[in-house]
């Protein structure tokens, strides 16, 4: 019994108690009658018949006297049942108290179960957050590995393009009238000579972008005996190279700046002069020079009119000489 829950023990005790009381209620009168019949062996005779020991009383008298005697006793017994009513009332009240206690215990058990469920849910939430954190870390790791692979692919392409640039430069060829050939940087130097002659004759009032374009075409036809676009294709390679760096999302801004500066260091002064010439009549090269300050290493008094007419100051980077020239020109125009 001690192993049973509290409410089961209580119900069992109540059942035994009620059964016991009902048993008393049912058998109590019979018990009293049986006890009374044992104790009453004779009826007390009236005083006037005390000397009449041998007198036989009528059965009716004996029966009436016996009932009167027993009735008096049973009246007292009947009054004793009032205590049983009080007992039952007390038991009912006790049952109510026990019911309240049981309900309180059940509520307490329910609250404990709910608290346990909350604790389990809290632990599950913590575990879920840990799992999410692990998944997030895995995602970041995978993303980092992916970015690193993209960056490595970019570096491979970057250095491959640098090698390709050198090959394209080496493929530049001009055959002179005497049969000799100019190759690579010699071709660029020959165009620079033409640009030097051009800028010495340049007049900002009468010359424009069309004039610069015709001058380029005349020089190309003179050197190659026809219109040749080898050099234009070579500088187009730079446009593609800068675009590759700028649009690569695997690089941070600082990394992009680093690789752009590395590439700018490969551009010689002679190449900067030709980029300046091309930018006078080709908008794409003009934008390229201004965006990446590709003309920062060149300055000459003969270059000022061309630079001021066709370019913005951004094309010359941090050159103090060019900044002063633009400021002076601005004051003159004002």
Coordinates of C-alpha atoms in Angstrom, one line a residue:
X1 CA 0.0 0.0 0.0
X2 CA 2.8 2.4 0.8
X3 CA 4.0 2.1 -2.9
X4 CA 0.6 3.3 -4.2
X5 CA 0.0 7.0 -4.9
X6 CA -1.4 9.2 -2.2
X7 CA -4.9 9.5 -3.7
X8 CA -5.3 5.7 -4.2
X9 CA -4.5 5.2 -0.5
X10 CA -6.9 7.8 0.5
X11 CA -9.7 6.4 -1.6
X12 CA -9.1 3.0 -0.2
X13 CA -9.2 4.3 3.4
X14 CA -12.5 6.2 2.7
X15 CA -14.0 3.0 1.2
X16 CA -13.1 0.9 4.3
X17 CA -14.4 3.6 6.6
X18 CA -17.7 4.1 4.8
X19 CA -18.2 0.3 4.6
X20 CA -17.5 0.0 8.4
X21 CA -20.0 2.8 9.2
X22 CA -22.7 1.3 7.0
X23 CA -22.2 -2.0 8.6
X24 CA -22.7 -0.4 12.1
X25 CA -25.7 1.4 10.8
X26 CA -27.3 -1.8 9.5
X27 CA -26.4 -4.2 12.3
X28 CA -26.5 -1.8 15.3
X29 CA -30.3 -2.2 16.0
X30 CA -30.2 -6.0 15.8
X31 CA -27.2 -6.0 18.1
X32 CA -29.1 -3.9 20.7
X33 CA -32.1 -6.1 20.5
X34 CA -30.0 -9.3 20.9
X35 CA -28.2 -7.8 23.9
X36 CA -31.4 -6.7 25.5
X37 CA -33.0 -10.1 25.1
X38 CA -30.1 -11.6 26.9
X39 CA -30.1 -9.2 29.8
X40 CA -33.9 -9.3 30.4
X41 CA -34.6 -12.7 31.9
X42 CA -37.7 -11.6 33.8
X43 CA -40.1 -8.7 34.1
X44 CA -40.2 -6.7 37.2
X45 CA -43.5 -7.4 38.9
X46 CA -45.8 -4.7 40.4
X47 CA -45.4 -4.1 44.1
X48 CA -48.8 -5.5 44.8
X49 CA -47.8 -8.8 43.3
X50 CA -44.4 -9.2 45.1
X51 CA -45.7 -11.8 47.4
X52 CA -47.3 -13.8 44.7
X53 CA -44.4 -15.7 43.4
X54 CA -46.4 -18.5 42.0
X55 CA -48.7 -16.2 40.2
X56 CA -48.7 -16.7 36.5
X57 CA -49.2 -13.4 34.5
X58 CA -51.1 -13.4 31.3
X59 CA -49.0 -13.5 28.2
X60 CA -50.6 -10.3 27.0
X61 CA -49.4 -8.5 30.1
X62 CA -46.0 -9.9 29.8
X63 CA -45.8 -9.0 26.1
X64 CA -47.0 -5.4 26.7
X65 CA -44.6 -4.9 29.6
X66 CA -41.7 -6.3 27.6
X67 CA -42.4 -4.0 24.6
X68 CA -42.8 -1.0 26.9
X69 CA -39.5 -1.8 28.5
X70 CA -37.7 -2.4 25.2
X71 CA -39.4 0.6 23.6
X72 CA -38.1 2.9 26.3
X73 CA -34.6 1.6 25.7
X74 CA -34.8 1.8 21.9
X75 CA -36.0 5.3 22.2
X76 CA -32.7 6.1 23.8
X77 CA -30.9 4.0 21.1
X78 CA -32.7 6.0 18.4
X79 CA -31.4 9.2 19.8
X80 CA -27.9 7.8 19.6
X81 CA -28.2 7.8 15.8
X82 CA -27.9 11.6 15.9
X83 CA -24.3 11.2 16.6
X84 CA -24.0 9.1 13.5
X85 CA -25.5 11.9 11.5
X86 CA -22.9 14.2 12.9
X87 CA -20.2 11.7 12.1
X88 CA -21.4 11.5 8.5
X89 CA -21.5 15.3 8.2
X90 CA -17.9 15.4 9.6
X91 CA -16.9 12.7 7.1
X92 CA -18.5 14.6 4.2
X93 CA -16.6 17.7 5.3
X94 CA -13.4 15.6 5.6
X95 CA -14.0 14.2 2.2
X96 CA -14.3 17.8 0.8
X97 CA -11.0 18.7 2.5
X98 CA -9.4 15.6 1.1
X99 CA -10.8 16.4 -2.3
X100 CA -9.4 19.9 -2.2
X101 CA -6.0 18.5 -1.1
X102 CA -6.1 16.0 -3.9
X103 CA -6.9 18.7 -6.4
X104 CA -4.1 20.8 -5.0
X105 CA -1.7 17.9 -5.4
X106 CA -3.0 17.3 -9.0
X107 CA -2.6 21.0 -9.8
X108 CA 0.9 20.9 -8.3
X109 CA 1.8 17.8 -10.3
X110 CA 0.3 19.5 -13.5
X111 CA 2.4 22.7 -12.8
X112 CA 5.5 20.5 -12.3
X113 CA 4.8 18.7 -15.6
X114 CA 4.3 22.0 -17.4
X115 CA 7.5 23.3 -15.9
X116 CA 9.3 20.1 -17.0
X117 CA 7.9 20.6 -20.5
X118 CA 9.0 24.2 -20.5
X119 CA 12.5 23.1 -19.4
X120 CA 12.5 20.4 -22.1
X121 CA 11.4 23.0 -24.7
X122 CA 14.0 25.4 -23.5
X123 CA 16.7 22.8 -23.8
X124 CA 15.4 21.9 -27.2
X125 CA 15.5 25.6 -28.2
X126 CA 19.1 25.9 -26.9
X127 CA 20.0 22.7 -28.8
X128 CA 18.3 24.1 -31.9
X129 CA 20.2 27.4 -31.6
X130 CA 23.5 25.4 -31.3
X131 CA 22.6 23.4 -34.4
X132 CA 21.7 26.6 -36.3
X133 CA 25.0 28.1 -35.1
X134 CA 26.9 25.0 -36.4
X135 CA 25.0 25.2 -39.7
X136 CA 25.8 28.9 -40.0
X137 CA 29.5 28.2 -39.3
X138 CA 29.5 25.5 -41.8
X139 CA 27.8 27.8 -44.3
X140 CA 30.4 30.5 -43.6
X141 CA 33.2 28.0 -44.0
X142 CA 31.8 26.7 -47.3
X143 CA 31.3 30.3 -48.5
X144 CA 34.9 31.2 -47.4
X145 CA 36.2 28.2 -49.3
X146 CA 34.2 29.1 -52.3
X147 CA 35.4 32.7 -52.2
X148 CA 39.0 31.5 -51.8
X149 CA 38.6 29.2 -54.8
X150 CA 37.1 32.1 -56.8
X151 CA 40.0 34.3 -55.7
X152 CA 42.5 31.6 -56.6
X153 CA 40.9 31.3 -60.0
X154 CA 41.1 35.1 -60.4
X155 CA 44.8 35.0 -59.5
X156 CA 45.5 32.3 -62.0
X157 CA 43.6 34.3 -64.7
X158 CA 45.3 37.5 -63.6
X159 CA 48.8 36.2 -64.0
X160 CA 47.9 34.4 -67.2
X161 CA 46.6 37.7 -68.6
X162 CA 49.9 39.4 -67.7
X163 CA 51.7 36.7 -69.7
X164 CA 49.2 37.2 -72.5
X165 CA 49.9 40.9 -72.5
X166 CA 53.6 40.3 -73.0
X167 CA 52.8 38.0 -75.9
X168 CA 50.5 40.5 -77.5
X169 CA 53.1 43.2 -77.1
X170 CA 55.7 40.9 -78.7
X171 CA 53.4 40.3 -81.7
X172 CA 53.3 44.0 -82.6
X173 CA 55.3 44.3 -85.9
X174 CA 56.0 47.1 -88.3
X175 CA 58.0 46.4 -91.6
X176 CA 59.9 49.5 -92.7
X177 CA 60.6 50.4 -96.3
X178 CA 64.1 49.1 -96.1
X179 CA 62.7 45.7 -95.0
X180 CA 63.7 46.0 -91.4
X181 CA 61.2 45.3 -88.7
X182 CA 60.1 47.0 -85.6
X183 CA 58.7 44.8 -82.9
X184 CA 57.0 45.1 -79.5
X185 CA 58.1 48.3 -77.6
X186 CA 59.7 49.6 -80.8
X187 CA 56.3 49.8 -82.4
X188 CA 55.0 51.8 -79.5
X189 CA 58.0 54.1 -79.6
X190 CA 57.3 54.7 -83.3
X191 CA 53.7 55.8 -82.5
X192 CA 55.0 58.0 -79.7
X193 CA 57.2 59.9 -82.2
X194 CA 54.1 60.5 -84.3
X195 CA 52.2 61.8 -81.2
X196 CA 55.1 64.1 -80.3
X197 CA 55.0 65.7 -83.7
X198 CA 51.2 66.0 -83.4
X199 CA 51.1 67.7 -80.1
X200 CA 53.7 70.2 -81.2
X201 CA 51.3 71.3 -83.9
X202 CA 48.1 71.1 -81.8
X203 CA 46.0 74.2 -81.6
X204 CA 43.1 74.1 -79.1
X205 CA 41.1 76.6 -81.1
X206 CA 40.9 74.7 -84.4
X207 CA 41.8 71.1 -83.6
X208 CA 39.2 68.6 -82.1
X209 CA 38.7 64.9 -81.6
X210 CA 38.2 64.3 -85.3
X211 CA 41.6 65.8 -86.0
X212 CA 43.2 63.5 -83.5
X213 CA 41.5 60.5 -85.0
X214 CA 42.6 61.4 -88.6
X215 CA 46.2 61.9 -87.4
X216 CA 46.2 58.3 -85.8
X217 CA 44.8 56.8 -89.0
X218 CA 47.4 58.6 -91.2
X219 CA 50.2 57.3 -89.0
X220 CA 48.9 53.8 -89.0
X221 CA 48.6 53.8 -92.8
X222 CA 52.0 55.2 -93.2
X223 CA 53.6 52.6 -90.9
X224 CA 51.6 49.5 -92.0
X225 CA 50.9 50.5 -95.6
X226 CA 47.2 50.1 -94.6
X227 CA 44.9 50.7 -91.7
X228 CA 46.1 48.4 -89.0
X229 CA 44.5 47.8 -85.6
X230 CA 47.2 45.8 -83.8
X231 CA 48.0 48.6 -81.4
X232 CA 44.3 49.4 -80.7
X233 CA 43.7 45.7 -79.9
X234 CA 46.7 45.8 -77.6
X235 CA 45.2 48.7 -75.6
X236 CA 41.8 47.1 -75.7
X237 CA 43.4 44.3 -73.7
X238 CA 44.0 46.8 -70.9
X239 CA 40.3 47.7 -70.9
X240 CA 39.4 44.1 -70.5
X241 CA 42.0 43.6 -67.8
X242 CA 40.8 46.5 -65.6
X243 CA 37.2 45.4 -66.1
X244 CA 38.1 41.8 -64.9
X245 CA 39.5 43.2 -61.7
X246 CA 36.7 45.7 -61.0
X247 CA 33.8 43.2 -61.5
X248 CA 35.3 40.3 -59.5
X249 CA 33.1 39.9 -56.5
X250 CA 35.6 37.6 -54.7
X251 CA 37.9 40.6 -54.1
X252 CA 37.5 43.2 -51.4
X253 CA 37.9 46.9 -52.4
X254 CA 41.4 47.0 -51.0
X255 CA 42.4 43.9 -53.0
X256 CA 40.9 45.4 -56.1
X257 CA 42.9 48.6 -55.5
X258 CA 46.1 46.5 -55.0
X259 CA 45.7 44.5 -58.3
X260 CA 44.8 47.7 -60.2
X261 CA 47.9 49.4 -59.0
X262 CA 50.0 46.4 -59.9
X263 CA 48.6 46.5 -63.4
X264 CA 49.2 50.2 -63.7
X265 CA 52.9 49.6 -62.9
X266 CA 53.1 47.5 -66.0
X267 CA 51.9 50.5 -68.2
X268 CA 55.0 52.3 -69.4
X269 CA 55.2 56.1 -70.0
X270 CA 55.2 55.5 -73.8
X271 CA 52.0 53.5 -73.4
X272 CA 50.5 56.2 -71.2
X273 CA 51.2 58.7 -74.0
X274 CA 49.4 56.5 -76.6
X275 CA 46.5 56.0 -74.2
X276 CA 46.2 59.8 -74.0
X277 CA 46.1 60.0 -77.8
X278 CA 43.5 57.3 -78.1
X279 CA 41.4 58.9 -75.4
X280 CA 41.2 62.1 -77.4
X281 CA 38.9 60.5 -80.0
X282 CA 37.8 57.2 -78.4
X283 CA 35.5 57.7 -75.4
X284 CA 36.1 54.3 -73.9
X285 CA 39.8 55.0 -73.4
X286 CA 39.1 58.5 -72.1
X287 CA 36.8 57.0 -69.4
X288 CA 39.4 54.4 -68.6
X289 CA 42.2 57.0 -68.1
X290 CA 40.0 59.1 -65.9
X291 CA 38.6 56.2 -63.8
X292 CA 42.0 54.7 -63.0
X293 CA 44.2 57.8 -63.3
X294 CA 46.3 56.2 -66.0
X295 CA 48.1 59.4 -67.1
X296 CA 49.6 60.4 -63.7
X297 CA 53.2 59.8 -64.8
X298 CA 53.3 62.0 -67.9
X299 CA 53.6 65.8 -68.1
X300 CA 55.0 68.1 -70.7
X301 CA 54.3 71.7 -71.6
X302 CA 53.2 70.5 -75.1
X303 CA 50.8 68.0 -73.4
X304 CA 48.9 70.7 -71.5
X305 CA 46.7 71.9 -74.3
X306 CA 45.6 68.3 -75.1
X307 CA 45.1 67.3 -71.5
X308 CA 43.1 70.5 -70.7
X309 CA 40.9 70.1 -73.8
X310 CA 40.1 66.4 -73.8
X311 CA 40.5 65.2 -70.1
X312 CA 39.4 65.8 -66.6
X313 CA 41.9 66.3 -63.8
X314 CA 41.1 62.8 -62.4
X315 CA 42.9 61.3 -65.4
X316 CA 46.2 62.6 -64.0
X317 CA 45.8 61.3 -60.4
X318 CA 47.7 63.1 -57.7
X319 CA 50.0 65.0 -60.1
X320 CA 50.5 68.5 -58.6
X321 CA 51.7 69.9 -61.9
X322 CA 48.5 68.9 -63.7
X323 CA 46.3 70.1 -60.8
X324 CA 48.0 73.5 -61.0
X325 CA 47.5 73.5 -64.8
X326 CA 43.8 72.8 -64.4
X327 CA 43.4 75.5 -61.7
X328 CA 45.2 78.0 -63.8
X329 CA 43.0 77.2 -66.9
X330 CA 39.9 77.5 -64.8
X331 CA 40.9 81.0 -63.6
X332 CA 41.7 82.0 -67.2
X333 CA 38.3 80.8 -68.5
X334 CA 36.6 82.6 -65.6

